[in-house]
């Protein structure tokens, strides 16, 4: 078997240019040509993983099947490629240093002075090649977080330089993503920031092979020629990446610019097959030409930052496309929902999703939103904390358990309908008590969720939470009409609750949004959006009658 080839994606000028989307788009094009491709992300921060980061800091924390808490870019990789990622696809500086320090403590360096070069860079190179050495992939794309020139990125850039040299010609290339800003005062695009960025990369010993230029305006041939000349790259390797109406357009735009052809040529790989993007085009067509539209309220406490609920928003796009409906998401901050204003905030919603989260801030607003959905027959989906809020709301307002709560919010609650499992109660290190990664769930025959999952009775879904439904109350809840329709058979923990007497009311303890992809929209989101569509239709017909 031929050796695995490596593509490194670096970024310059400014952060947030969309390295993840460019990496995912190239991977999609290579995959569509039949190459087995995966992507990994190297993050230069010192946190061991994003698990303890505030969503306002870094957007959502994306969880893989094997329980790794990773960067949200891995979500893009999975959504584009429909290939599962793992712990090996995301590495942070914190994890690199932790590993090297542990080796030093064990005496593995035989008394040597431990330094950034070679010890840290060797560890980085080892991590980069982990997936390559499995023999499962033809091409590995490695996205390097941060911006070239940052002090944090230096060890990664140096590792790439060494690897390029070690792997030899045509086995590793560097794609450098930069910004070509438009100065409205001068009325022209400026190439100088890109020139400086490429120069910074060269100072570290790396010559970019391909330039991807982010821009709001078309790059003229003259500008592309100038960039090629001053940045020392071939003319066809200057790729324009213009702002797109949706991230899902980017693979098509990159194909038109010839990014995959240039990359394959530089890697000395055959480029004679056309990428098969039939399914992708069908998805885009449905996404861009919906037959109707609905409005869903996303009730959360990090709604100011779009990236906090990235996977949920993308899942709505996938489910909307398959249902041929445009899903307008109205973000509602649960902290600001009050008795006085909640009717008005809920007005005009065709469906309500109560989002995940941690801590007690804004939970009373979430409970009010659940009650509104339950009492008014509005399709409801509660995810993780959202499911727990549905349980608390039902406990308080249907079972009359005054003060029912989760022990996360109120340790003294008389009715701890949500609480820690016995074996977790003695753990003080918060990172260690989570239920993370893929867990199995048995679905109750004849339940709404078993229909949603197309009659499957056994599913596996990803988790990221600490508190659970308290089984001491299960009988009481089921008698009153809230059914536990999904159970983990090993632990007997409740995974799913639903209300059979309601048009569509489901709460899940897991995160379905992590598994929704363009090729396989998640059945729960598809079912939810279908119910939302139906609800809107019925409301419209009722008002016309």
PDB file of C-alpha atoms in Angstrom, residues 132-260:
ATOM      1  CA  UNK A 132      -1.629   7.945   8.965  1.00  0.00           C
ATOM      2  CA  UNK A 133       0.053   4.895  10.456  1.00  0.00           C
ATOM      3  CA  UNK A 134      -3.250   3.001  10.847  1.00  0.00           C
ATOM      4  CA  UNK A 135      -3.140   2.366   7.087  1.00  0.00           C
ATOM      5  CA  UNK A 136      -6.826   3.342   6.837  1.00  0.00           C
ATOM      6  CA  UNK A 137      -6.303   6.616   4.970  1.00  0.00           C
ATOM      7  CA  UNK A 138      -4.775   7.790   1.709  1.00  0.00           C
ATOM      8  CA  UNK A 139      -4.686  11.442   2.725  1.00  0.00           C
ATOM      9  CA  UNK A 140      -4.652  13.130   6.138  1.00  0.00           C
ATOM     10  CA  UNK A 141      -5.495  16.819   6.304  1.00  0.00           C
ATOM     11  CA  UNK A 142      -4.147  18.557   9.405  1.00  0.00           C
ATOM     12  CA  UNK A 143      -5.547  21.929  10.357  1.00  0.00           C
ATOM     13  CA  UNK A 144      -3.278  24.011  12.577  1.00  0.00           C
ATOM     14  CA  UNK A 145      -5.231  26.340  14.858  1.00  0.00           C
ATOM     15  CA  UNK A 146      -4.267  29.953  15.488  1.00  0.00           C
ATOM     16  CA  UNK A 147      -2.474  32.344  13.160  1.00  0.00           C
ATOM     17  CA  UNK A 148       1.052  32.016  11.761  1.00  0.00           C
ATOM     18  CA  UNK A 149       3.427  34.200  13.770  1.00  0.00           C
ATOM     19  CA  UNK A 150       1.635  33.561  17.086  1.00  0.00           C
ATOM     20  CA  UNK A 151       4.049  32.428  19.759  1.00  0.00           C
ATOM     21  CA  UNK A 152       1.708  29.515  20.585  1.00  0.00           C
ATOM     22  CA  UNK A 153       1.808  28.086  17.048  1.00  0.00           C
ATOM     23  CA  UNK A 154       5.607  28.020  16.680  1.00  0.00           C
ATOM     24  CA  UNK A 155       6.178  24.410  17.866  1.00  0.00           C
ATOM     25  CA  UNK A 156       3.478  23.196  15.442  1.00  0.00           C
ATOM     26  CA  UNK A 157       4.895  25.130  12.505  1.00  0.00           C
ATOM     27  CA  UNK A 158       8.380  23.782  13.311  1.00  0.00           C
ATOM     28  CA  UNK A 159       6.968  20.226  13.463  1.00  0.00           C
ATOM     29  CA  UNK A 160       5.397  20.716  10.028  1.00  0.00           C
ATOM     30  CA  UNK A 161       8.728  21.967   8.663  1.00  0.00           C
ATOM     31  CA  UNK A 162      10.504  18.875   9.994  1.00  0.00           C
ATOM     32  CA  UNK A 163       7.797  16.506   8.744  1.00  0.00           C
ATOM     33  CA  UNK A 164       7.799  18.015   5.251  1.00  0.00           C
ATOM     34  CA  UNK A 165      11.538  17.413   5.108  1.00  0.00           C
ATOM     35  CA  UNK A 166      11.345  13.903   6.618  1.00  0.00           C
ATOM     36  CA  UNK A 167       8.484  12.702   4.418  1.00  0.00           C
ATOM     37  CA  UNK A 168      10.189  13.880   1.245  1.00  0.00           C
ATOM     38  CA  UNK A 169       8.880  15.390  -1.986  1.00  0.00           C
ATOM     39  CA  UNK A 170       5.232  15.000  -2.971  1.00  0.00           C
ATOM     40  CA  UNK A 171       4.267  13.486   0.385  1.00  0.00           C
ATOM     41  CA  UNK A 172       3.301  16.621   2.329  1.00  0.00           C
ATOM     42  CA  UNK A 173       2.038  20.022   1.219  1.00  0.00           C
ATOM     43  CA  UNK A 174       1.066  23.229   2.987  1.00  0.00           C
ATOM     44  CA  UNK A 175      -2.068  25.210   2.164  1.00  0.00           C
ATOM     45  CA  UNK A 176      -1.925  28.713   3.613  1.00  0.00           C
ATOM     46  CA  UNK A 177      -5.213  30.521   4.153  1.00  0.00           C
ATOM     47  CA  UNK A 178      -4.995  34.312   4.215  1.00  0.00           C
ATOM     48  CA  UNK A 179      -7.163  37.403   3.923  1.00  0.00           C
ATOM     49  CA  UNK A 180      -7.193  39.801   0.978  1.00  0.00           C
ATOM     50  CA  UNK A 181      -8.999  42.803   2.492  1.00  0.00           C
ATOM     51  CA  UNK A 182     -10.931  45.401   0.512  1.00  0.00           C
ATOM     52  CA  UNK A 183     -10.155  49.011   1.454  1.00  0.00           C
ATOM     53  CA  UNK A 184     -13.307  50.946   0.680  1.00  0.00           C
ATOM     54  CA  UNK A 185     -11.515  54.326   0.910  1.00  0.00           C
ATOM     55  CA  UNK A 186      -9.103  53.278  -1.837  1.00  0.00           C
ATOM     56  CA  UNK A 187     -11.705  51.110  -3.552  1.00  0.00           C
ATOM     57  CA  UNK A 188      -9.286  48.229  -4.010  1.00  0.00           C
ATOM     58  CA  UNK A 189      -8.191  44.831  -2.721  1.00  0.00           C
ATOM     59  CA  UNK A 190      -4.866  44.751  -0.892  1.00  0.00           C
ATOM     60  CA  UNK A 191      -2.349  41.900  -1.202  1.00  0.00           C
ATOM     61  CA  UNK A 192       0.217  43.199   1.302  1.00  0.00           C
ATOM     62  CA  UNK A 193      -1.208  41.347   4.384  1.00  0.00           C
ATOM     63  CA  UNK A 194      -0.974  38.076   2.432  1.00  0.00           C
ATOM     64  CA  UNK A 195       2.591  38.827   1.340  1.00  0.00           C
ATOM     65  CA  UNK A 196       3.586  39.483   4.969  1.00  0.00           C
ATOM     66  CA  UNK A 197       1.852  36.338   6.157  1.00  0.00           C
ATOM     67  CA  UNK A 198       3.615  34.133   3.599  1.00  0.00           C
ATOM     68  CA  UNK A 199       6.900  35.799   4.533  1.00  0.00           C
ATOM     69  CA  UNK A 200       6.275  35.004   8.234  1.00  0.00           C
ATOM     70  CA  UNK A 201       5.705  31.372   7.286  1.00  0.00           C
ATOM     71  CA  UNK A 202       8.938  31.357   5.256  1.00  0.00           C
ATOM     72  CA  UNK A 203      10.858  32.731   8.229  1.00  0.00           C
ATOM     73  CA  UNK A 204       9.902  29.474   9.974  1.00  0.00           C
ATOM     74  CA  UNK A 205      11.303  27.511   7.044  1.00  0.00           C
ATOM     75  CA  UNK A 206       8.023  26.676   5.285  1.00  0.00           C
ATOM     76  CA  UNK A 207       7.138  27.628   1.738  1.00  0.00           C
ATOM     77  CA  UNK A 208       3.360  27.525   1.154  1.00  0.00           C
ATOM     78  CA  UNK A 209       2.418  25.269  -1.780  1.00  0.00           C
ATOM     79  CA  UNK A 210      -1.107  26.611  -2.220  1.00  0.00           C
ATOM     80  CA  UNK A 211      -2.600  29.962  -1.226  1.00  0.00           C
ATOM     81  CA  UNK A 212      -6.303  30.158  -0.420  1.00  0.00           C
ATOM     82  CA  UNK A 213      -7.346  33.805  -0.305  1.00  0.00           C
ATOM     83  CA  UNK A 214     -10.445  34.767   1.655  1.00  0.00           C
ATOM     84  CA  UNK A 215     -12.114  37.748   0.061  1.00  0.00           C
ATOM     85  CA  UNK A 216     -15.407  39.610  -0.166  1.00  0.00           C
ATOM     86  CA  UNK A 217     -14.767  40.616  -3.796  1.00  0.00           C
ATOM     87  CA  UNK A 218     -13.649  38.674  -6.870  1.00  0.00           C
ATOM     88  CA  UNK A 219      -9.859  38.517  -7.276  1.00  0.00           C
ATOM     89  CA  UNK A 220      -8.793  39.736 -10.716  1.00  0.00           C
ATOM     90  CA  UNK A 221      -6.246  37.805 -12.774  1.00  0.00           C
ATOM     91  CA  UNK A 222      -3.855  40.665 -12.154  1.00  0.00           C
ATOM     92  CA  UNK A 223      -4.122  40.247  -8.365  1.00  0.00           C
ATOM     93  CA  UNK A 224      -3.706  36.461  -8.636  1.00  0.00           C
ATOM     94  CA  UNK A 225      -0.577  36.976 -10.798  1.00  0.00           C
ATOM     95  CA  UNK A 226       0.811  39.441  -8.262  1.00  0.00           C
ATOM     96  CA  UNK A 227       0.158  37.057  -5.335  1.00  0.00           C
ATOM     97  CA  UNK A 228       1.790  34.179  -7.227  1.00  0.00           C
ATOM     98  CA  UNK A 229       4.868  36.256  -7.991  1.00  0.00           C
ATOM     99  CA  UNK A 230       5.359  37.782  -4.534  1.00  0.00           C
ATOM    100  CA  UNK A 231       4.401  34.682  -2.564  1.00  0.00           C
ATOM    101  CA  UNK A 232       6.458  32.291  -4.669  1.00  0.00           C
ATOM    102  CA  UNK A 233       3.595  29.953  -5.622  1.00  0.00           C
ATOM    103  CA  UNK A 234       2.371  28.781  -9.023  1.00  0.00           C
ATOM    104  CA  UNK A 235      -0.392  30.850 -10.598  1.00  0.00           C
ATOM    105  CA  UNK A 236      -2.909  27.939 -10.529  1.00  0.00           C
ATOM    106  CA  UNK A 237      -2.137  27.500  -6.813  1.00  0.00           C
ATOM    107  CA  UNK A 238      -3.651  30.897  -5.959  1.00  0.00           C
ATOM    108  CA  UNK A 239      -7.202  29.960  -5.003  1.00  0.00           C
ATOM    109  CA  UNK A 240      -9.952  32.476  -4.382  1.00  0.00           C
ATOM    110  CA  UNK A 241     -12.326  31.743  -1.476  1.00  0.00           C
ATOM    111  CA  UNK A 242     -15.098  34.288  -1.748  1.00  0.00           C
ATOM    112  CA  UNK A 243     -17.835  34.724   0.890  1.00  0.00           C
ATOM    113  CA  UNK A 244     -20.564  32.127   0.300  1.00  0.00           C
ATOM    114  CA  UNK A 245     -24.250  32.181   1.219  1.00  0.00           C
ATOM    115  CA  UNK A 246     -23.802  28.882   3.087  1.00  0.00           C
ATOM    116  CA  UNK A 247     -20.746  26.888   4.201  1.00  0.00           C
ATOM    117  CA  UNK A 248     -22.097  23.974   2.150  1.00  0.00           C
ATOM    118  CA  UNK A 249     -21.350  25.955  -1.042  1.00  0.00           C
ATOM    119  CA  UNK A 250     -17.625  26.003  -0.244  1.00  0.00           C
ATOM    120  CA  UNK A 251     -16.722  22.519  -1.610  1.00  0.00           C
ATOM    121  CA  UNK A 252     -18.393  23.452  -4.932  1.00  0.00           C
ATOM    122  CA  UNK A 253     -16.578  26.813  -5.041  1.00  0.00           C
ATOM    123  CA  UNK A 254     -13.258  25.124  -4.226  1.00  0.00           C
ATOM    124  CA  UNK A 255     -13.856  22.592  -6.996  1.00  0.00           C
ATOM    125  CA  UNK A 256     -14.490  25.429  -9.468  1.00  0.00           C
ATOM    126  CA  UNK A 257     -11.208  27.027  -8.372  1.00  0.00           C
ATOM    127  CA  UNK A 258      -9.391  23.713  -8.819  1.00  0.00           C
ATOM    128  CA  UNK A 259      -8.164  23.316  -5.232  1.00  0.00           C
ATOM    129  CA  UNK A 260      -8.434  19.499  -5.286  1.00  0.00           C
TER     130      UNK A 260
END
